[in-house]
Amino acid sequence: MNGLMQERQLLISDLIEHAANYHGDQEIVSNLGDGDIHRYTWSAARSRSKQVANLIHSLGVSAGQRVATLAWNTHRHLELYYGVCGTGAVLTTVNPRLFADQVAYILNHSESTHVFFDVGLSGLAEKIAPQCPNVKSFIALCDVGQMPDVDLPGLACYESLIAACRDVYTWPRLDENSALSMCFTSGTTGNPKGVVYSHRSTVLHAMSTCMADCFAISARDSILLIVPMFHVNGWGIPHSSAMAGAKLVLPGTQLSGESVYAMLRDEKCSVSCGVPTVWMSLLDYAQNVDPEQRRRDIVMTRALSGGSAAPRRVIEQLEQYFGAYLCQAWGMTETSPVVTVNVPLAKHSHLTVDERVGLQMLAGRPLPGTEIAVFDHDGNPLARDGRTTGQLKVRGAWVSRAYYKHEHDGWDSDGWFSTGDMATLNADGFLKITDRVKDVIKSGGEWISSLDLESAALSHPAIAEAAVIGLHHSHWQERPLLVAVKQQGMEVTAQDILDHMRRHVAKWWLPDDVVFVDALPHTATGKLYKVALRKQFECFRFSTDIGNA
Ligand code: ADP
């Protein structure tokens, strides 16, 4: 027997309709650089999205065909999110920080026929255009007076094009399982792999992330979206903010600590989201602001953090400087991305500050609609005891089931997707990521967590950034090397750091050597790029490696 409920498909066009109809005067603010702040409302965003939808039809793009963006977070990118996808066409958001060859690969692999690009990325567009013969037009996201002086096939001006389109459009009632958008994994090894989100998975993800025990996004929030919209749909915030009718603040290219501080202050943001390095830049800037002024300026209560582990110092300083709570989340491109979120339970209200910060360092608990578990090498599920480390697998309503036009690796017959992360789960289901499978250090048959070592090193006040890699050791097979960047103007020795770390980790885990560098390599998504670091140190010999002397 079927239920007797209406089979209304879950479509993202309903989100912008809801925002415009019931939160029509709620603001969307974009920082276009050089002091140019653009303001309009959800109601205006809907009108312009409808103009985009008409433009997409006039370009001859039909449902299922791909259109790409090379763009930062601005209102125009938001209009493409709704205007392109609302027609049934599929938006491929490309990370402009990738190598040009990878950008070209993504445009070709996704068979994108039109590319909307920010003027600041004209150079990249020019570089890749000859490699992308299927792209019919490059559309610059600007006014006619700002058109770049470049030679690109079908070069056109976004504002001129949409000015010629009507803002009357009826969104088609698509099948909710239709493709919505496509994001690519970073491709630190091999070519990037395409993940294709559906309308249904995106609406369910948005609904879940609005929940009180998730990001708790509401109509009273003002959200600074620092996570790029080319990166896993900006953690779904462009969708969840429309669903909730929240104010949305889009920083464009203005991502320095000073700019982020100014936007949080000027737009009275209550929530923001970013990777830990974003919070570090903000804190670096804010440490020079008078403490009382800081508290008056910043009303942010939640700093959503994910993409890599948040160091203890960042959690503590966000609270100390602004009274903000760092809420850690875990996910990946393949999972839309949010799967786990760290929100305390009732029983945690009695924790000491130190214990509570310890809890905040965990990656959180799974959202309903998703499942996570850790498994041993033979595929047996492991105990949820907070200690036993295994390979993390995930499945759920917004977890991908295949890559786009790619061999079917990563999934087992029960639908579990292998994340490539090593983790523990405790009895309450709190997840702790201990490593990437490929980064874990195997020393004398035991495993050492590089993330725990990095976290211990970062808790020393003189360390700005730390990476731990496992390198060959003739006796132990592998041993940890700590590569660290000192805080500006601070002096510290390797021995000081090791003495400090000794208080946080088992003695046999301590790195055999510490090397100080000026900077560490990062991936296009701002994470430590350990593949490059291992290459940089491939000839390194440990001082403890007598066999190699
Ligand atoms: P995202 O785009 O959300 O950063 P990626 O697919 O680029 O996703 O990377 C996902 C990986 O980032 C995860 O498999 C995990 O290794 C790491 N990661 C994400 N969130 C956390 C977290 N809170 N703590 C530790 N590692 C994390």
Coordinates of C-alpha atoms and ligand atoms in Angstrom, one line a residue:
M1 CA 0.0 0.0 0.0
N2 CA 1.4 3.4 -0.9
G3 CA 1.0 6.5 1.1
L4 CA -1.6 9.0 -0.1
M5 CA 0.6 12.0 -0.1
Q6 CA 1.4 14.3 -3.0
E7 CA 4.5 13.3 -4.9
R8 CA 6.0 16.8 -5.1
Q9 CA 9.5 16.5 -6.3
L10 CA 12.3 18.1 -4.2
L11 CA 13.7 20.8 -6.5
I12 CA 16.1 23.7 -5.7
S13 CA 13.8 26.1 -7.7
D14 CA 11.4 25.7 -4.8
L15 CA 14.1 27.0 -2.4
I16 CA 14.6 30.4 -4.2
E17 CA 10.8 30.7 -4.6
H18 CA 10.4 30.2 -0.9
A19 CA 13.1 32.7 -0.1
A20 CA 11.6 35.3 -2.5
N21 CA 8.0 34.7 -1.4
Y22 CA 8.5 34.7 2.3
H23 CA 11.9 36.4 3.0
G24 CA 11.8 38.6 -0.1
D25 CA 13.4 41.6 1.6
Q26 CA 16.2 39.6 3.3
E27 CA 19.5 40.9 2.0
I28 CA 22.3 39.3 -0.1
V29 CA 25.5 41.2 0.2
S30 CA 28.5 40.8 -2.1
N31 CA 31.9 42.2 -1.7
L32 CA 33.1 42.9 -5.2
G33 CA 36.5 44.3 -4.1
D34 CA 37.9 47.9 -4.0
G35 CA 35.1 48.9 -1.5
D36 CA 32.4 48.0 -4.0
I37 CA 29.6 46.4 -1.9
H38 CA 26.6 45.1 -3.9
R39 CA 23.3 44.7 -2.0
Y40 CA 20.0 43.2 -3.1
T41 CA 17.4 40.8 -1.8
W42 CA 16.2 37.3 -2.2
S43 CA 13.4 38.7 -4.2
A44 CA 15.8 40.4 -6.7
A45 CA 17.9 37.3 -6.7
R46 CA 14.9 35.3 -7.9
S47 CA 14.1 37.8 -10.7
R48 CA 17.7 37.8 -11.9
S49 CA 17.9 33.9 -11.7
K50 CA 14.8 33.8 -13.9
Q51 CA 16.6 36.1 -16.4
V52 CA 19.5 33.6 -16.3
A53 CA 17.1 30.8 -16.9
N54 CA 15.8 32.5 -20.0
L55 CA 19.4 33.2 -21.1
I56 CA 20.3 29.5 -20.7
H57 CA 17.4 28.6 -23.0
S58 CA 18.4 31.3 -25.5
L59 CA 21.9 29.8 -25.6
G60 CA 20.4 26.5 -26.6
V61 CA 21.4 24.7 -23.5
S62 CA 18.8 22.0 -22.7
A63 CA 18.1 20.0 -19.5
G64 CA 21.0 17.7 -18.6
Q65 CA 23.6 19.8 -20.5
R66 CA 26.6 21.2 -18.6
V67 CA 27.4 24.9 -18.1
A68 CA 30.5 25.8 -16.0
T69 CA 31.6 28.6 -13.7
L70 CA 35.1 29.8 -12.9
A71 CA 34.0 32.2 -10.2
W72 CA 34.3 33.4 -6.6
N73 CA 31.4 33.9 -4.2
T74 CA 29.2 36.8 -5.5
H75 CA 25.6 37.4 -6.2
R76 CA 26.1 36.6 -9.9
H77 CA 27.5 33.1 -9.0
L78 CA 24.4 32.7 -6.8
E79 CA 22.1 33.6 -9.7
L80 CA 23.8 30.9 -11.8
Y81 CA 23.3 28.4 -9.0
Y82 CA 19.5 28.9 -9.3
G83 CA 19.1 30.2 -12.9
V84 CA 21.1 27.4 -14.6
C85 CA 20.1 24.5 -12.3
G86 CA 16.4 25.6 -12.2
T87 CA 16.1 24.9 -15.9
G88 CA 17.4 21.3 -15.5
A89 CA 20.9 22.2 -16.9
V90 CA 23.8 21.1 -14.8
L91 CA 26.2 23.6 -13.2
T92 CA 29.9 22.5 -13.1
T93 CA 31.6 24.8 -10.6
V94 CA 35.4 24.7 -11.3
N95 CA 38.0 25.5 -8.7
P96 CA 40.2 28.2 -10.3
R97 CA 43.0 27.4 -8.0
L98 CA 43.6 24.1 -9.8
F99 CA 46.4 23.8 -12.4
A100 CA 45.3 25.1 -15.8
D101 CA 45.5 21.6 -17.2
Q102 CA 43.1 20.3 -14.6
V103 CA 40.7 23.1 -15.2
A104 CA 40.7 22.2 -18.9
Y105 CA 40.4 18.5 -18.1
I106 CA 37.2 19.3 -16.0
L107 CA 35.6 21.4 -18.7
N108 CA 36.3 18.7 -21.3
H109 CA 35.3 15.8 -19.1
S110 CA 32.1 17.5 -18.1
E111 CA 31.5 18.5 -21.7
S112 CA 30.6 22.0 -20.6
T113 CA 29.5 24.2 -23.5
H114 CA 29.5 27.6 -21.8
V115 CA 31.8 29.1 -19.2
F116 CA 30.8 32.0 -16.9
F117 CA 34.0 33.5 -15.5
D118 CA 35.0 36.3 -13.1
V119 CA 37.0 39.1 -14.8
G120 CA 39.9 38.5 -12.4
L121 CA 40.2 35.0 -13.9
S122 CA 40.4 36.1 -17.5
G123 CA 44.1 35.1 -17.7
L124 CA 43.1 31.5 -16.7
A125 CA 40.2 31.5 -19.2
E126 CA 42.6 32.6 -22.0
K127 CA 45.1 29.9 -21.0
I128 CA 42.6 27.0 -21.1
A129 CA 40.4 28.1 -24.0
P130 CA 42.6 26.5 -26.7
Q131 CA 42.4 23.2 -24.9
C132 CA 38.6 23.3 -24.7
P133 CA 37.2 23.2 -28.3
N134 CA 33.7 22.4 -27.1
V135 CA 33.2 25.6 -25.2
K136 CA 31.1 27.8 -27.4
S137 CA 31.1 30.9 -25.3
F138 CA 33.0 32.5 -22.4
I139 CA 30.7 34.9 -20.5
A140 CA 32.4 37.5 -18.3
L141 CA 30.6 38.1 -15.0
C142 CA 30.6 41.9 -15.2
D143 CA 29.1 45.1 -16.5
V144 CA 29.8 46.1 -20.1
G145 CA 32.2 48.8 -18.8
Q146 CA 34.3 46.2 -17.1
M147 CA 34.8 43.8 -20.0
P148 CA 38.3 42.3 -20.1
D149 CA 40.5 42.9 -23.0
V150 CA 40.9 39.2 -23.9
D151 CA 40.6 37.0 -27.0
L152 CA 38.1 34.2 -26.1
P153 CA 35.6 32.3 -28.3
G154 CA 32.1 33.7 -28.0
L155 CA 33.2 36.3 -25.5
A156 CA 30.1 38.0 -24.0
C157 CA 29.1 40.2 -21.1
Y158 CA 26.8 38.7 -18.5
E159 CA 25.0 41.9 -17.5
S160 CA 24.3 42.8 -21.2
L161 CA 23.1 39.3 -21.9
I162 CA 20.7 39.0 -18.9
A163 CA 19.5 42.6 -19.4
A164 CA 18.0 41.4 -22.7
C165 CA 16.2 38.5 -20.9
R166 CA 12.8 38.7 -19.2
D167 CA 12.4 38.0 -15.5
V168 CA 9.3 35.9 -16.2
Y169 CA 10.0 32.2 -16.1
T170 CA 8.1 29.1 -14.9
W171 CA 10.6 26.6 -13.4
P172 CA 10.0 23.2 -14.9
R173 CA 8.8 20.4 -12.5
L174 CA 11.8 18.2 -13.1
D175 CA 12.3 14.7 -11.8
E176 CA 14.0 15.2 -8.4
N177 CA 16.7 12.7 -9.3
S178 CA 17.8 14.8 -12.2
A179 CA 21.4 16.1 -12.0
L180 CA 21.8 19.5 -10.4
S181 CA 25.4 20.3 -10.3
M182 CA 28.8 18.7 -10.6
C183 CA 31.9 19.2 -8.4
F184 CA 35.3 17.6 -8.9
T185 CA 37.6 16.1 -6.2
S186 CA 40.8 18.0 -5.9
G187 CA 42.8 15.5 -7.9
T188 CA 46.0 15.6 -5.8
T189 CA 46.7 12.2 -7.3
G190 CA 45.5 11.5 -10.8
N191 CA 42.8 13.5 -12.6
P192 CA 39.9 15.1 -10.6
K193 CA 36.8 12.9 -10.4
G194 CA 33.3 14.2 -11.0
V195 CA 30.6 14.0 -8.4
V196 CA 27.1 14.7 -9.7
Y197 CA 24.6 16.0 -7.1
S198 CA 20.8 15.6 -7.7
H199 CA 18.0 18.1 -6.9
R200 CA 16.8 15.6 -4.3
S201 CA 20.1 15.1 -2.6
T202 CA 20.7 18.8 -2.5
V203 CA 17.4 19.7 -1.0
L204 CA 17.7 17.0 1.6
H205 CA 21.2 18.1 2.5
A206 CA 20.0 21.7 2.8
M207 CA 17.1 20.7 5.1
S208 CA 19.4 18.6 7.3
T209 CA 22.0 21.3 7.6
C210 CA 19.4 23.8 8.8
M211 CA 18.5 21.5 11.7
A212 CA 19.1 22.8 15.3
D213 CA 21.7 20.0 16.0
C214 CA 23.5 20.8 12.8
F215 CA 24.2 24.4 11.5
A216 CA 20.9 25.6 13.0
I217 CA 20.5 28.1 10.1
S218 CA 17.4 30.3 10.5
A219 CA 15.8 33.4 9.2
R220 CA 17.5 35.4 12.0
D221 CA 21.0 34.5 10.8
S222 CA 23.4 36.5 8.8
I223 CA 25.8 34.1 7.2
L224 CA 29.3 34.9 5.8
L225 CA 30.0 32.2 3.2
I226 CA 33.8 32.0 3.2
V227 CA 33.8 28.5 1.8
P228 CA 34.1 28.9 -2.0
M229 CA 31.0 28.2 -4.0
F230 CA 33.2 26.1 -6.4
H231 CA 33.9 23.8 -3.5
V232 CA 31.2 21.2 -2.8
N233 CA 28.4 23.7 -3.5
G234 CA 29.8 26.0 -0.7
W235 CA 28.8 23.4 1.8
G236 CA 25.2 23.8 0.6
I237 CA 24.9 27.2 2.2
P238 CA 23.6 28.9 -0.9
H239 CA 20.7 26.4 -0.7
S240 CA 20.2 26.2 3.1
S241 CA 20.2 30.0 3.4
A242 CA 17.4 30.3 0.8
M243 CA 15.5 27.5 2.6
A244 CA 15.8 29.3 5.9
G245 CA 15.5 32.8 4.5
A246 CA 18.8 33.9 6.1
K247 CA 20.8 36.9 5.1
L248 CA 23.7 35.8 2.9
V249 CA 27.1 37.6 2.8
L250 CA 29.4 36.7 -0.1
P251 CA 33.1 37.8 0.2
G252 CA 34.2 37.6 -3.5
T253 CA 38.0 37.5 -3.5
Q254 CA 38.3 39.4 -0.2
L255 CA 39.5 36.6 2.0
S256 CA 42.3 38.1 4.2
G257 CA 41.9 38.1 7.9
E258 CA 41.2 41.8 7.8
S259 CA 38.5 41.6 5.2
V260 CA 36.8 38.7 6.9
Y261 CA 36.8 40.7 10.1
A262 CA 35.4 43.7 8.4
M263 CA 32.5 41.7 6.8
L264 CA 31.7 39.9 10.0
R265 CA 31.5 43.3 11.7
D266 CA 29.7 45.4 9.0
E267 CA 27.1 42.8 8.2
K268 CA 26.6 41.7 11.8
C269 CA 27.2 38.1 10.8
S270 CA 26.0 35.5 13.3
V271 CA 27.4 32.4 11.5
S272 CA 30.3 31.9 9.2
C273 CA 32.0 28.8 7.6
G274 CA 35.4 28.0 6.5
V275 CA 38.5 25.7 6.7
P276 CA 40.7 26.1 9.8
T277 CA 43.3 28.3 7.9
V278 CA 40.6 30.9 7.4
W279 CA 40.0 31.0 11.1
M280 CA 43.7 31.3 11.7
S281 CA 44.0 34.3 9.4
L282 CA 41.0 35.9 11.1
L283 CA 42.6 35.3 14.6
D284 CA 46.0 36.6 13.4
Y285 CA 44.4 39.9 12.4
A286 CA 42.1 40.1 15.4
Q287 CA 44.8 39.6 18.0
N288 CA 45.9 43.2 17.3
V289 CA 42.4 44.6 17.9
D290 CA 41.5 45.9 21.3
P291 CA 39.7 43.0 23.2
E292 CA 36.7 45.1 24.1
Q293 CA 36.4 46.5 20.6
R294 CA 36.6 42.9 19.2
R295 CA 33.7 41.9 21.4
R296 CA 31.6 44.9 20.3
D297 CA 32.5 44.4 16.6
I298 CA 31.9 40.7 16.2
V299 CA 28.5 39.1 17.1
M300 CA 29.3 35.7 15.4
T301 CA 28.1 32.9 17.7
R302 CA 29.0 29.9 15.4
A303 CA 32.1 29.4 13.4
L304 CA 31.5 26.3 11.2
S305 CA 34.8 24.5 10.5
G306 CA 35.6 21.6 8.3
G307 CA 37.8 20.3 5.5
S308 CA 40.6 19.5 7.9
A309 CA 41.0 19.2 11.7
A310 CA 40.6 22.4 13.7
P311 CA 43.5 23.0 16.1
R312 CA 42.7 23.4 19.8
R313 CA 44.2 27.0 19.8
V314 CA 41.7 28.0 17.1
I315 CA 38.8 26.7 19.1
E316 CA 40.0 28.5 22.3
Q317 CA 40.8 31.8 20.6
L318 CA 37.5 32.1 18.7
E319 CA 35.8 31.8 22.0
Q320 CA 38.1 34.1 23.8
Y321 CA 38.2 36.8 21.2
F322 CA 34.6 36.8 20.0
G323 CA 32.6 34.4 22.2
A324 CA 32.1 32.3 19.1
Y325 CA 31.6 28.5 19.2
L326 CA 33.7 26.5 16.7
C327 CA 31.4 23.8 15.4
Q328 CA 33.3 21.2 13.6
A329 CA 31.9 19.2 10.7
W330 CA 33.2 16.4 8.6
G331 CA 32.5 15.6 5.0
M332 CA 33.9 15.4 1.5
T333 CA 33.1 16.3 -2.1
E334 CA 31.5 12.8 -2.5
T335 CA 29.1 13.5 0.5
S336 CA 27.6 16.9 -0.5
P337 CA 29.6 17.5 1.9
V338 CA 28.1 17.5 5.4
V339 CA 27.8 14.1 7.1
T340 CA 28.9 14.7 10.7
V341 CA 28.5 17.9 12.9
N342 CA 29.8 18.5 16.4
V343 CA 27.0 19.8 18.6
P344 CA 27.1 18.9 22.3
L345 CA 24.6 16.7 24.0
A346 CA 22.6 17.5 27.2
K347 CA 25.1 15.4 29.2
H348 CA 27.9 17.6 28.1
S349 CA 26.6 20.7 29.9
H350 CA 28.7 19.8 33.0
L351 CA 32.0 19.5 31.2
T352 CA 35.0 21.6 32.3
V353 CA 36.2 24.1 29.7
D354 CA 39.1 21.9 28.9
E355 CA 36.9 18.8 28.5
R356 CA 34.5 20.7 26.3
V357 CA 37.2 22.0 24.0
G358 CA 38.4 18.4 23.8
L359 CA 34.9 17.4 22.7
Q360 CA 34.9 20.2 20.1
M361 CA 38.0 18.8 18.5
L362 CA 36.1 15.7 17.4
A363 CA 34.4 15.8 14.0
G364 CA 30.9 15.3 15.3
R365 CA 28.0 12.8 14.9
P366 CA 26.2 11.7 11.7
L367 CA 23.1 13.5 10.5
P368 CA 19.9 11.4 10.2
G369 CA 19.8 10.3 6.5
T370 CA 23.5 9.2 6.7
E371 CA 25.3 6.3 8.3
I372 CA 29.0 6.0 9.2
A373 CA 31.1 3.1 10.5
V374 CA 34.7 2.1 10.8
F375 CA 36.0 -1.2 9.4
D376 CA 39.1 -3.2 9.7
H377 CA 41.2 -4.4 6.7
D378 CA 39.0 -7.4 6.2
G379 CA 35.8 -5.3 6.1
N380 CA 34.6 -6.2 9.6
P381 CA 32.9 -3.4 11.5
L382 CA 34.9 -2.2 14.5
A383 CA 33.8 -1.3 18.0
R384 CA 32.5 2.2 18.8
D385 CA 34.8 2.6 21.8
G386 CA 36.6 5.8 20.9
R387 CA 39.9 3.9 20.6
T388 CA 39.8 1.4 17.8
T389 CA 41.0 2.9 14.6
G390 CA 39.7 1.7 11.2
Q391 CA 38.8 2.8 7.8
L392 CA 35.8 5.2 7.7
K393 CA 32.9 4.3 5.4
V394 CA 29.8 6.3 4.7
R395 CA 26.4 5.9 3.0
G396 CA 23.3 8.0 2.8
A397 CA 20.8 10.0 0.9
W398 CA 23.3 12.7 -0.1
V399 CA 26.3 10.4 -0.6
S400 CA 27.4 9.7 -4.2
R401 CA 27.0 6.2 -5.7
A402 CA 29.5 6.6 -8.6
Y403 CA 31.9 9.1 -10.2
Y404 CA 30.9 10.7 -13.5
K405 CA 32.3 8.6 -16.4
H406 CA 34.8 7.0 -14.2
E407 CA 35.5 3.4 -13.1
H408 CA 33.4 2.3 -10.2
D409 CA 36.0 2.3 -7.4
G410 CA 35.4 3.1 -3.7
W411 CA 31.9 1.5 -3.2
D412 CA 31.1 -1.9 -1.9
S413 CA 28.0 -4.0 -2.6
D414 CA 26.2 -2.7 0.5
G415 CA 26.5 0.9 -0.7
W416 CA 29.3 1.8 1.7
F417 CA 31.7 4.4 0.3
S418 CA 35.3 4.1 1.5
T419 CA 36.3 7.7 2.4
G420 CA 40.0 7.1 2.6
D421 CA 40.0 8.4 6.2
M422 CA 41.2 6.5 9.3
A423 CA 38.9 7.2 12.2
T424 CA 37.5 6.2 15.6
L425 CA 33.9 6.4 16.7
N426 CA 32.9 6.6 20.4
A427 CA 29.8 5.1 22.0
D428 CA 27.8 8.3 21.3
G429 CA 28.8 8.2 17.6
F430 CA 31.3 11.1 17.8
L431 CA 33.8 10.7 15.0
K432 CA 37.5 11.4 15.3
I433 CA 39.5 11.5 12.1
T434 CA 43.0 10.3 12.9
D435 CA 44.5 10.4 9.4
R436 CA 44.1 9.9 5.7
V437 CA 44.8 6.2 5.0
K438 CA 47.7 7.3 2.8
D439 CA 49.2 9.6 5.5
V440 CA 49.1 7.3 8.5
I441 CA 52.6 6.5 9.8
K442 CA 53.5 2.8 10.2
S443 CA 56.2 2.5 12.8
G444 CA 57.3 -1.0 13.9
G445 CA 53.9 -2.5 13.1
E446 CA 52.0 0.2 15.0
W447 CA 50.2 3.2 13.6
I448 CA 50.9 6.8 14.5
S449 CA 48.3 9.5 13.8
S450 CA 49.9 12.4 11.9
L451 CA 46.9 14.5 12.8
D452 CA 47.3 14.0 16.5
L453 CA 51.0 14.9 16.2
E454 CA 50.1 18.1 14.2
S455 CA 47.5 19.0 16.8
A456 CA 50.1 18.6 19.6
A457 CA 52.7 20.7 17.8
L458 CA 50.1 23.4 17.0
S459 CA 49.2 23.7 20.6
H460 CA 52.7 25.3 21.1
P461 CA 52.2 29.1 20.9
A462 CA 55.3 29.6 18.7
I463 CA 54.1 27.2 15.9
A464 CA 52.0 28.7 13.2
E465 CA 51.5 25.7 11.0
A466 CA 52.6 22.0 11.3
A467 CA 52.7 19.0 9.0
V468 CA 53.8 15.5 10.0
I469 CA 54.8 13.0 7.4
G470 CA 56.0 9.4 7.7
L471 CA 59.4 8.8 6.1
H472 CA 61.5 5.6 5.7
H473 CA 63.5 4.5 8.7
S474 CA 65.7 1.4 8.3
H475 CA 64.8 0.0 11.7
W476 CA 61.2 1.1 12.3
Q477 CA 60.0 1.0 8.7
E478 CA 58.6 4.6 9.0
R479 CA 59.0 7.4 11.6
P480 CA 57.4 10.8 11.9
L481 CA 59.1 14.0 10.7
L482 CA 57.6 17.3 11.9
V483 CA 57.8 20.1 9.4
A484 CA 56.8 23.4 11.0
V485 CA 56.4 27.1 10.4
K486 CA 57.2 29.4 13.3
Q487 CA 54.8 32.2 14.3
Q488 CA 56.2 35.5 13.0
G489 CA 58.7 37.0 15.3
M490 CA 58.9 34.0 17.7
E491 CA 61.9 31.9 18.3
V492 CA 61.7 28.2 19.4
T493 CA 63.9 25.2 19.1
A494 CA 63.2 21.7 17.9
Q495 CA 63.8 20.5 21.5
D496 CA 61.3 23.0 22.9
I497 CA 58.6 21.6 20.6
L498 CA 59.4 18.0 21.4
D499 CA 59.3 18.7 25.1
H500 CA 55.9 20.4 24.7
M501 CA 54.5 17.6 22.5
R502 CA 55.6 15.0 25.0
R503 CA 52.8 16.2 27.3
H504 CA 50.2 15.4 24.6
V505 CA 51.2 12.2 22.9
A506 CA 52.8 8.9 23.8
K507 CA 56.6 9.1 23.9
W508 CA 57.1 6.6 21.1
W509 CA 55.0 8.8 18.8
L510 CA 57.3 11.8 19.1
P511 CA 58.8 12.9 15.8
D512 CA 62.4 11.7 15.3
D513 CA 63.3 15.1 13.8
V514 CA 61.8 18.6 13.5
V515 CA 62.5 20.8 10.5
F516 CA 61.5 24.5 10.4
V517 CA 60.5 25.9 7.0
D518 CA 59.2 29.3 5.8
A519 CA 56.0 27.9 4.3
L520 CA 54.2 24.5 3.7
P521 CA 52.7 23.4 0.4
H522 CA 48.9 23.5 0.1
T523 CA 46.4 21.9 -2.3
A524 CA 43.9 23.9 -4.3
T525 CA 41.5 23.7 -1.5
G526 CA 43.9 25.1 1.1
K527 CA 44.8 21.8 2.8
L528 CA 48.3 20.6 3.6
Y529 CA 49.7 19.0 0.4
K530 CA 51.5 16.0 1.9
V531 CA 52.2 14.4 -1.5
A532 CA 54.4 17.4 -2.3
L533 CA 55.9 17.5 1.2
R534 CA 56.9 13.8 1.0
K535 CA 58.6 14.5 -2.4
Q536 CA 60.4 17.5 -0.9
F537 CA 61.8 15.4 1.9
E538 CA 62.3 12.1 0.0
C539 CA 66.1 12.2 0.5
F540 CA 65.8 13.2 4.2
R541 CA 67.6 10.8 6.6
F542 CA 66.5 10.7 10.3
S543 CA 69.2 11.5 12.9
T544 CA 68.0 8.4 14.7
D545 CA 68.5 6.2 11.6
I546 CA 71.8 4.7 12.6
G547 CA 71.4 2.0 9.9
N548 CA 71.6 4.7 7.3
A549 CA 74.5 6.6 8.8
Ligands
ADP1 P1 35.9 19.1 1.3 O1 35.7 19.5 -0.1 O2 34.7 19.2 2.1 O3 37.2 19.6 2.0 P2 37.3 17.0 0.2 O4 36.7 16.0 -0.6 O5 38.2 18.0 -0.5 O6 36.2 17.7 0.9 O7 38.2 16.5 1.3 C1 37.6 15.6 2.3 C2 38.6 15.2 3.3 O8 38.9 16.3 4.1 C3 38.0 14.2 4.2 O9 38.1 12.9 3.7 C4 39.0 14.3 5.4 O10 40.2 13.7 5.2 C5 39.2 15.8 5.4 N1 38.3 16.4 6.4 C6 37.1 17.0 6.2 N2 36.6 17.5 7.4 C7 37.5 17.2 8.4 C8 37.5 17.4 9.8 N3 36.5 18.0 10.4 N4 38.6 16.9 10.5 C9 39.6 16.3 9.8 N5 39.6 16.0 8.5 C10 38.6 16.5 7.8

